Structure formats: structure tokens, C-alpha cells
mmCIF file of C-alpha atoms in Angstrom:
data_model
loop_
_atom_site.group_PDB
_atom_site.id
_atom_site.type_symbol
_atom_site.label_atom_id
_atom_site.label_comp_id
_atom_site.label_asym_id
_atom_site.label_seq_id
_atom_site.Cartn_x
_atom_site.Cartn_y
_atom_site.Cartn_z
ATOM 1 C CA MET A 825 0.005 0.398 0.149
ATOM 2 C CA SER A 826 1.303 3.124 -1.214
ATOM 3 C CA ASP A 827 2.290 5.921 1.132
ATOM 4 C CA PHE A 828 -0.315 8.510 -0.112
ATOM 5 C CA PHE A 829 -3.327 6.278 0.353
ATOM 6 C CA ALA A 830 -2.218 6.067 4.018
ATOM 7 C CA HIS A 831 -2.276 9.676 4.414
ATOM 8 C CA LEU A 832 -5.557 10.184 1.849
ATOM 9 C CA LEU A 833 -8.086 8.132 4.632
ATOM 10 C CA GLY A 834 -5.996 9.755 7.232
ATOM 11 C CA LEU A 835 -7.118 12.963 4.992
ATOM 12 C CA LEU A 836 -10.848 11.519 4.681
ATOM 13 C CA ARG A 837 -11.067 10.964 8.556
ATOM 14 C CA VAL A 838 -10.231 14.350 9.974
ATOM 15 C CA GLU A 839 -12.593 15.744 7.074
ATOM 16 C CA ALA A 840 -15.711 12.970 8.407
ATOM 17 C CA LEU A 841 -14.682 14.616 12.239
ATOM 18 C CA SER A 842 -15.354 17.754 11.384
ATOM 19 C CA PRO A 843 -17.054 19.998 14.038
ATOM 20 C CA ARG A 844 -19.016 21.656 11.037
ATOM 21 C CA HIS A 845 -20.435 18.094 10.112
ATOM 22 C CA GLN A 846 -22.059 18.425 13.832
ATOM 23 C CA ALA A 847 -25.114 19.759 12.639
ATOM 24 C CA LEU A 848 -25.609 17.664 9.968
ATOM 25 C CA PHE A 849 -25.492 14.715 12.011
ATOM 26 C CA ALA A 850 -27.496 16.013 14.573
ATOM 27 C CA ALA A 851 -30.508 16.087 11.901
ATOM 28 C CA ALA A 852 -29.718 12.572 11.198
ATOM 29 C CA ARG A 853 -29.494 11.211 14.378
ATOM 30 C CA THR A 854 -33.825 12.355 13.980
ATOM 31 C CA GLN A 855 -34.093 10.457 10.847
ATOM 32 C CA GLN A 856 -31.683 6.993 11.249
ATOM 33 C CA SER A 857 -32.576 5.176 14.474
ATOM 34 C CA ALA A 858 -29.328 4.078 14.312
ATOM 35 C CA PHE A 859 -27.402 6.819 15.298
ATOM 36 C CA ALA A 860 -29.330 7.749 18.242
ATOM 37 C CA ARG A 861 -27.473 7.036 20.737
ATOM 38 C CA HIS A 862 -24.189 8.372 19.689
ATOM 39 C CA ALA A 863 -23.698 11.986 19.947
ATOM 40 C CA THR A 864 -21.357 12.502 16.893
ATOM 41 C CA LEU A 865 -19.218 10.719 13.730
ATOM 42 C CA GLU A 866 -16.563 9.627 16.197
ATOM 43 C CA SER A 867 -18.810 7.265 18.035
ATOM 44 C CA VAL A 868 -20.424 5.945 15.454
ATOM 45 C CA LEU A 869 -16.820 4.938 13.646
ATOM 46 C CA THR A 870 -15.713 3.981 17.281
ATOM 47 C CA ALA A 871 -18.954 1.414 17.110
ATOM 48 C CA LEU A 872 -17.877 0.343 13.685
ATOM 49 C CA ALA A 873 -14.818 -0.366 14.416
ATOM 50 C CA ASP A 874 -15.930 -2.643 17.460
ATOM 51 C CA ALA A 875 -15.179 -6.390 15.840
ATOM 52 C CA ARG A 876 -16.588 -8.291 18.291
ATOM 53 C CA GLU A 877 -19.333 -10.874 16.754
ATOM 54 C CA GLU A 878 -21.792 -9.188 20.055
ATOM 55 C CA THR A 879 -21.341 -6.294 17.954
ATOM 56 C CA TYR A 880 -22.272 -7.319 14.096
ATOM 57 C CA PRO A 881 -26.282 -5.996 15.151
ATOM 58 C CA GLU A 882 -25.065 -2.632 15.686
ATOM 59 C CA ARG A 883 -22.529 -2.557 12.519
ATOM 60 C CA GLU A 884 -24.568 -3.802 10.802
ATOM 61 C CA ALA A 885 -27.581 -0.885 11.656
ATOM 62 C CA LEU A 886 -24.573 1.708 11.075
ATOM 63 C CA SER A 887 -23.335 0.285 8.031
ATOM 64 C CA ARG A 888 -26.532 0.289 6.198
ATOM 65 C CA ALA A 889 -27.694 4.300 7.885
ATOM 66 C CA LEU A 890 -24.051 5.360 6.538
ATOM 67 C CA VAL A 891 -24.841 4.292 3.198
ATOM 68 C CA ALA A 892 -28.476 5.415 3.205
ATOM 69 C CA GLU A 893 -27.207 8.939 4.298
ATOM 70 C CA MET A 894 -24.601 8.907 1.391
ATOM 71 C CA GLN A 895 -27.367 7.876 -0.791
ATOM 72 C CA ALA A 896 -29.302 10.789 -0.480
ATOM 73 C CA SER A 897 -27.523 13.659 0.426
ATOM 74 C CA SER A 898 -24.207 15.458 -1.730
ATOM 75 C CA SER A 899 -22.111 16.401 1.616
ATOM 76 C CA PRO A 900 -18.543 15.181 2.317
ATOM 77 C CA ALA A 901 -19.462 14.200 5.162
ATOM 78 C CA TRP A 902 -21.073 10.884 4.632
ATOM 79 C CA THR A 903 -18.699 9.983 1.988
ATOM 80 C CA ALA A 904 -15.398 10.760 4.342
ATOM 81 C CA SER A 905 -16.962 8.429 7.019
ATOM 82 C CA LEU A 906 -18.408 5.727 4.765
ATOM 83 C CA VAL A 907 -14.880 5.957 3.595
ATOM 84 C CA SER A 908 -13.437 5.913 7.249
ATOM 85 C CA ALA A 909 -15.840 3.398 8.896
ATOM 86 C CA TYR A 910 -14.218 1.045 5.542
ATOM 87 C CA ALA A 911 -11.075 1.770 5.931
ATOM 88 C CA PRO A 912 -9.115 -1.530 7.288
ATOM 89 C CA MET A 913 -11.086 -3.058 4.396
ATOM 90 C CA LEU A 914 -9.629 -0.394 1.776
ATOM 91 C CA ARG A 915 -6.087 -0.920 2.839
ATOM 92 C CA ARG A 916 -6.335 -4.619 2.684
ATOM 93 C CA LEU A 917 -7.626 -4.773 -0.497
ATOM 94 C CA ARG A 918 -5.149 -2.111 -1.743
ATOM 95 C CA ARG A 919 -2.156 -4.219 -0.634
ATOM 96 C CA ARG A 920 -3.655 -6.722 -2.467
ATOM 97 C CA LEU A 921 -3.119 -5.095 -6.356
ATOM 98 C CA LEU A 922 0.038 -5.417 -7.739
ATOM 99 C CA ALA A 923 -0.559 -3.788 -11.634
ATOM 100 C CA ASN A 924 2.380 -2.864 -13.727
ATOM 101 C CA THR A 925 -0.211 -1.220 -15.645
ATOM 102 C CA LEU A 926 -0.894 1.704 -13.563
ATOM 103 C CA PRO A 927 0.632 4.164 -11.441
ATOM 104 C CA ARG A 928 0.589 3.670 -7.391
ATOM 105 C CA GLU A 929 -1.181 6.910 -7.082
ATOM 106 C CA ASP A 930 -4.140 5.423 -10.207
ATOM 107 C CA LEU A 931 -4.813 1.992 -7.826
ATOM 108 C CA ASP A 932 -5.359 4.176 -4.816
ATOM 109 C CA GLN A 933 -7.775 6.091 -6.863
ATOM 110 C CA LEU A 934 -9.110 3.694 -8.308
ATOM 111 C CA VAL A 935 -9.896 1.419 -4.866
ATOM 112 C CA LEU A 936 -11.179 4.705 -3.815
ATOM 113 C CA SER A 937 -13.490 5.869 -6.119
ATOM 114 C CA THR A 938 -15.038 2.140 -6.384
ATOM 115 C CA PHE A 939 -15.977 1.525 -3.227
ATOM 116 C CA LEU A 940 -17.805 4.588 -3.388
ATOM 117 C CA SER A 941 -19.226 4.071 -6.714
ATOM 118 C CA VAL A 942 -20.519 0.594 -5.105
ATOM 119 C CA SER A 943 -21.998 2.252 -2.086
ATOM 120 C CA ARG A 944 -23.675 5.137 -3.893
ATOM 121 C CA ALA A 945 -25.715 2.399 -5.929
ATOM 122 C CA PHE A 946 -25.786 -0.320 -2.846
ATOM 123 C CA PRO A 947 -29.834 -1.405 -3.340
ATOM 124 C CA LEU A 948 -30.420 -1.096 0.330
ATOM 125 C CA SER A 949 -33.862 -2.129 -0.212
ATOM 126 C CA ARG A 950 -33.026 -5.918 -2.275
ATOM 127 C CA TRP A 951 -30.194 -6.181 -0.109
ATOM 128 C CA GLY A 952 -31.292 -6.038 3.717
ATOM 129 C CA ASP A 953 -28.241 -8.175 5.792
ATOM 130 C CA TRP A 954 -25.026 -8.735 5.370
ATOM 131 C CA THR A 955 -23.978 -5.342 4.357
ATOM 132 C CA ALA A 956 -20.132 -5.224 5.034
ATOM 133 C CA VAL A 957 -19.507 -7.883 2.945
ATOM 134 C CA ARG A 958 -21.611 -7.542 0.212
ATOM 135 C CA LEU A 959 -19.365 -4.159 -0.262
ATOM 136 C CA ARG A 960 -16.000 -5.433 0.045
ATOM 137 C CA GLN A 961 -16.806 -8.232 -2.456
ATOM 138 C CA GLN A 962 -19.033 -5.915 -5.006
ATOM 139 C CA THR A 963 -15.137 -3.694 -4.556
ATOM 140 C CA ALA A 964 -12.945 -6.100 -5.167
ATOM 141 C CA ARG A 965 -14.812 -7.547 -7.482
ATOM 142 C CA GLU A 966 -15.166 -4.532 -10.049
ATOM 143 C CA VAL A 967 -11.532 -3.477 -8.939
ATOM 144 C CA PHE A 968 -10.404 -6.638 -10.034
ATOM 145 C CA ARG A 969 -12.245 -6.856 -13.217
ATOM 146 C CA TYR A 970 -11.044 -3.004 -14.168
ATOM 147 C CA LEU A 971 -7.393 -4.694 -13.767
ATOM 148 C CA ARG A 972 -8.007 -7.231 -15.673
ATOM 149 C CA LYS A 973 -9.463 -5.279 -19.001
ATOM 150 C CA GLU A 974 -6.525 -2.871 -18.072
ATOM 151 C CA ARG A 975 -3.839 -5.286 -18.909
ATOM 152 C CA ALA A 976 -5.496 -7.021 -21.465
ATOM 153 C CA GLU A 977 -5.398 -4.051 -23.182
ATOM 154 C CA GLN A 978 -1.847 -3.167 -22.495
ATOM 155 C CA HIS A 979 -0.862 -6.749 -23.566
ATOM 156 C CA GLU A 980 -3.050 -6.907 -27.199
ATOM 157 C CA THR A 981 -1.124 -9.909 -29.284
ATOM 158 C CA TYR A 982 -0.233 -8.510 -32.688
ATOM 159 C CA THR A 983 -0.642 -10.184 -35.578
ATOM 160 C CA GLN A 984 1.067 -12.247 -38.299
ATOM 161 C CA ALA A 985 1.331 -9.948 -40.971
ATOM 162 C CA GLN A 986 2.527 -7.001 -38.423
ATOM 163 C CA LEU A 987 5.023 -9.557 -37.328
ATOM 164 C CA ALA A 988 6.200 -9.946 -40.488
ATOM 165 C CA GLU A 989 6.484 -6.397 -41.030
ATOM 166 C CA TRP A 990 8.273 -5.619 -38.269
ATOM 167 C CA LEU A 991 10.205 -8.662 -37.089
ATOM 168 C CA PRO A 992 11.112 -10.391 -40.951
ATOM 169 C CA ASP A 993 12.141 -13.710 -39.068
ATOM 170 C CA ALA A 994 8.637 -14.027 -37.603
ATOM 171 C CA ARG A 995 6.951 -15.105 -40.591
ATOM 172 C CA SER A 996 8.298 -18.410 -39.838
ATOM 173 C CA ALA A 997 7.629 -18.807 -36.549
ATOM 174 C CA ALA A 998 5.686 -21.282 -35.086
ATOM 175 C CA PRO A 999 2.097 -20.027 -34.454
ATOM 176 C CA VAL A 1000 0.889 -19.314 -31.290
ATOM 177 C CA GLU A 1001 -2.165 -18.251 -29.586
ATOM 178 C CA SER A 1002 -4.598 -16.841 -31.835
ATOM 179 C CA PRO A 1003 -4.289 -12.859 -31.245
ATOM 180 C CA LYS A 1004 -6.730 -11.057 -29.257
ATOM 181 C CA ARG A 1005 -7.088 -8.229 -30.988
ATOM 182 C CA PRO A 1006 -6.005 -7.193 -35.155
ATOM 183 C CA SER A 1007 -5.245 -3.146 -33.265
ATOM 184 C CA VAL A 1008 -1.790 -2.351 -30.980
ATOM 185 C CA ARG A 1009 -0.777 0.202 -29.163
ATOM 186 C CA PRO A 1010 1.566 2.307 -30.802
ATOM 187 C CA SER A 1011 4.095 2.971 -27.443
ATOM 188 C CA PHE A 1012 3.764 -1.189 -27.127
ATOM 189 C CA VAL A 1013 4.934 -1.529 -30.940
ATOM 190 C CA LYS A 1014 7.642 0.994 -30.509
ATOM 191 C CA ARG A 1015 9.264 -0.455 -27.053
ATOM 192 C CA ASP A 1016 9.216 -4.100 -28.330
ATOM 193 C CA ALA A 1017 10.794 -3.130 -32.052
ATOM 194 C CA VAL A 1018 13.476 -0.942 -29.917
ATOM 195 C CA LEU A 1019 14.297 -4.164 -27.272
ATOM 196 C CA VAL A 1020 14.345 -6.380 -30.179
ATOM 197 C CA HIS A 1021 16.717 -4.566 -31.711
ATOM 198 C CA LEU A 1022 19.023 -4.501 -28.815
ATOM 199 C CA ALA A 1023 18.349 -7.898 -28.372
ATOM 200 C CA ARG A 1024 19.378 -9.360 -31.641
ATOM 201 C CA ALA A 1025 22.683 -6.977 -31.535
ATOM 202 C CA THR A 1026 23.614 -8.169 -28.071
ATOM 203 C CA LEU A 1027 22.109 -11.392 -26.783
ATOM 204 C CA PRO A 1028 23.060 -14.827 -27.495
ATOM 205 C CA ARG A 1029 20.575 -16.567 -30.436
ATOM 206 C CA SER A 1030 18.624 -18.850 -27.582
ATOM 207 C CA ASP A 1031 17.884 -15.180 -24.972
ATOM 208 C CA VAL A 1032 16.648 -14.019 -28.326
ATOM 209 C CA ASP A 1033 14.172 -16.532 -28.601
ATOM 210 C CA VAL A 1034 12.865 -16.418 -25.232
ATOM 211 C CA LEU A 1035 11.866 -12.374 -25.952
ATOM 212 C CA MET A 1036 10.738 -13.226 -29.444
ATOM 213 C CA ALA A 1037 8.300 -15.351 -27.818
ATOM 214 C CA THR A 1038 7.009 -14.122 -24.420
ATOM 215 C CA VAL A 1039 7.662 -10.053 -25.019
ATOM 216 C CA VAL A 1040 6.757 -9.904 -28.919
ATOM 217 C CA ARG A 1041 4.525 -12.690 -29.725
ATOM 218 C CA ARG A 1042 3.215 -12.559 -25.948
ATOM 219 C CA GLU A 1043 3.405 -16.712 -25.433
ATOM 220 C CA LYS A 1044 3.626 -17.786 -21.986
ATOM 221 C CA LEU A 1045 6.683 -18.964 -20.664
ATOM 222 C CA ARG A 1046 5.056 -22.084 -19.254
ATOM 223 C CA ALA A 1047 4.182 -22.891 -22.356
ATOM 224 C CA TYR A 1048 7.551 -21.910 -23.809
ATOM 225 C CA VAL A 1049 9.383 -23.994 -21.851
ATOM 226 C CA ARG A 1050 6.580 -27.170 -22.832
ATOM 227 C CA ARG A 1051 7.802 -26.535 -26.060
ATOM 228 C CA LEU A 1052 11.064 -26.853 -25.028
ATOM 229 C CA VAL A 1053 10.962 -30.111 -22.498
ATOM 230 C CA ASP A 1054 8.132 -31.855 -23.737
ATOM 231 C CA GLY A 1055 6.854 -35.135 -21.068
ATOM 232 C CA ASP A 1056 9.560 -34.304 -18.111
ATOM 233 C CA THR A 1057 7.771 -32.469 -15.086
ATOM 234 C CA SER A 1058 10.295 -31.822 -13.020
ATOM 235 C CA GLU A 1059 13.056 -30.389 -15.940
ATOM 236 C CA ALA A 1060 10.311 -28.334 -16.911
ATOM 237 C CA GLU A 1061 9.879 -26.936 -13.484
ATOM 238 C CA ARG A 1062 13.507 -26.441 -13.434
ATOM 239 C CA THR A 1063 13.659 -24.211 -17.155
ATOM 240 C CA TYR A 1064 11.038 -22.343 -16.160
ATOM 241 C CA GLN A 1065 12.737 -21.186 -12.847
ATOM 242 C CA ARG A 1066 15.478 -20.786 -14.723
ATOM 243 C CA LEU A 1067 14.609 -18.639 -17.505
ATOM 244 C CA LYS A 1068 12.079 -16.772 -15.432
ATOM 245 C CA ARG A 1069 15.406 -15.912 -13.537
ATOM 246 C CA GLN A 1070 17.168 -15.434 -16.939
ATOM 247 C CA ARG A 1071 14.399 -13.257 -18.779
ATOM 248 C CA THR A 1072 14.012 -10.856 -15.620
ATOM 249 C CA ARG A 1073 17.728 -9.701 -15.776
ATOM 250 C CA LEU A 1074 17.252 -9.536 -19.587
ATOM 251 C CA MET A 1075 14.708 -7.871 -19.569
ATOM 252 C CA GLN A 1076 15.923 -4.701 -17.431
ATOM 253 C CA ARG A 1077 19.138 -4.682 -18.777
ATOM 254 C CA LEU A 1078 17.372 -4.223 -22.185
ATOM 255 C CA ARG A 1079 15.370 -2.139 -21.398
ATOM 256 C CA ALA A 1080 17.791 1.038 -19.873
ATOM 257 C CA GLN A 1081 19.323 0.171 -22.961
ATOM 258 C CA ALA A 1082 16.088 0.991 -24.584
ATOM 259 C CA GLY A 1083 15.747 4.473 -22.909
ATOM 260 C CA ASP A 1084 19.534 5.048 -23.985
ATOM 261 C CA ALA A 1085 18.626 4.270 -27.491
ATOM 262 C CA VAL A 1086 15.059 5.811 -27.857
ATOM 263 C CA ALA A 1087 16.226 9.689 -25.397
ATOM 264 C CA PRO A 1088 16.345 12.405 -26.881
ATOM 265 C CA PRO A 1089 20.193 13.850 -27.676
ATOM 266 C CA SER A 1090 20.975 16.195 -25.608
ATOM 267 C CA GLY A 1091 21.650 19.684 -26.165
ATOM 268 C CA GLY A 1092 25.275 20.355 -26.415
ATOM 269 C CA GLY A 1093 27.361 23.507 -26.331
#
């Protein structure tokens, strides 16, 4: 979890507990029976943090009351309060996210915006129980659905015609999985073309073959290993682990070289 995400949750808690929202909460106490015994929003958040089994009925009622007020009002008090109440869940979800396709700050925003979107659309009239569990499950489901879509878009597979145009050796390459899409983002074409050019110039043929299969043609490394090692499970696993480490080191080195290769020339005096 990024430091920014923890900082953002802290700011939202400060907003939730701001004295300027006290009048708003006092008015809500007359409408929401779950708030009746609580003099402040801080008292509500304290009760929601009590995870003992016997407190579940009250926590359920408080959660539903917060969601109802958030859906009915545009005040930031309810948004901040609901996020603060579910901060432990949001932290756990954020820690699960390992996505190279998005910057850390974008992942922070994804978790928060998805949770708030799910909360605004939560059907209180249809689902009368297990509110916290449903919010958690729906939020995680939507976050991972978005990341899967983003990852698929950023790993589009090249067509054979494109491979033949950019990389002449690809004409005779063994066919792999059918391409997911016929189009490719220009930034990825440029990146991979540079990497393959550098690989051919600096690496042994065996290393180039690995990169061509797994970087350019998007073949899974395990599938590539199965083509190399047929039938011997233990040998296939050893080969897979070796090539995985080898490919990681190669990609780090090639990306550093690619950065130098595509960097604009510095101005000279």
C-alpha cells in the first residue's frame, strides 16, 4: 500500500470528524434510529471498529445508515465517514493490488472511487443484511475486473502480418495462440521493436528466442517451456524457473539500454 493512500485515508477521517458536520449529524440522528445513541460521528466510527461478534447487529445498522445518508446527500461528511468506517477493508484490498499497468496513485484512486461507486449504487431495499460483506465483495470484484481489462488492453497480441512487417524472422515462427485484437498500441510497438533490435545485437540466439516468444508474440513462459521440454515435469519446472530469472535480468538490462536508445539527444553548446 502506498504512503499516499494511507495519507488520503487519514485526510478523509479528519474531514469526517470535522466540527462543521456536527449539525448535519444531529439532523440525521432524528431520521436514522441507528444513530440515536451516538452523539457524534466519531462515536459511530468507534462502534463500527468494534469487531466483536456480539456487536454485529449494531455495526450492520450503522453501516446501512451511513450508506443511506451518503446516497441521499451530497455532503462530504457521509462520503468521508463511510470511507473511514471501511478503511481497514480498503487498506487490505489496496495491499493486494500488484499491477504494472497503473501507477500507484492511480491504484489508490481506483480503490476509493470503486468503493464509493459501489456504495452509491448499493440496493439497500433489496439486500437487507451482510452489508459490510457485500460492499467488500462488490468493491473487490469491480476493482479486479477493471485491472483485468486494463492488463488485457496493454498486452494486446500482434498479428502475424504485423510481426512479419516489423520482424522478418517472425514469418516462419511457429503459430501460437490466436491474437486477441488486431490492433496494437503504438507505444508498445515502439518499445518492443527497440527491445528486439537490442536483443539481436547483444544477446545469444537462445536469449533472443525467449524474448521473441514471450515478449513479442506474448506466449506464456510455461507454454514456451513445454515446447522445449516435453514430458519431464521436474525438468520443465527447473527450466521454467531458470528462464524466468534469466528473462527478468535480460528485460531489466534491455529496458535500460532501450531508454538510452530512444532518448532524445541532449543539447550541446
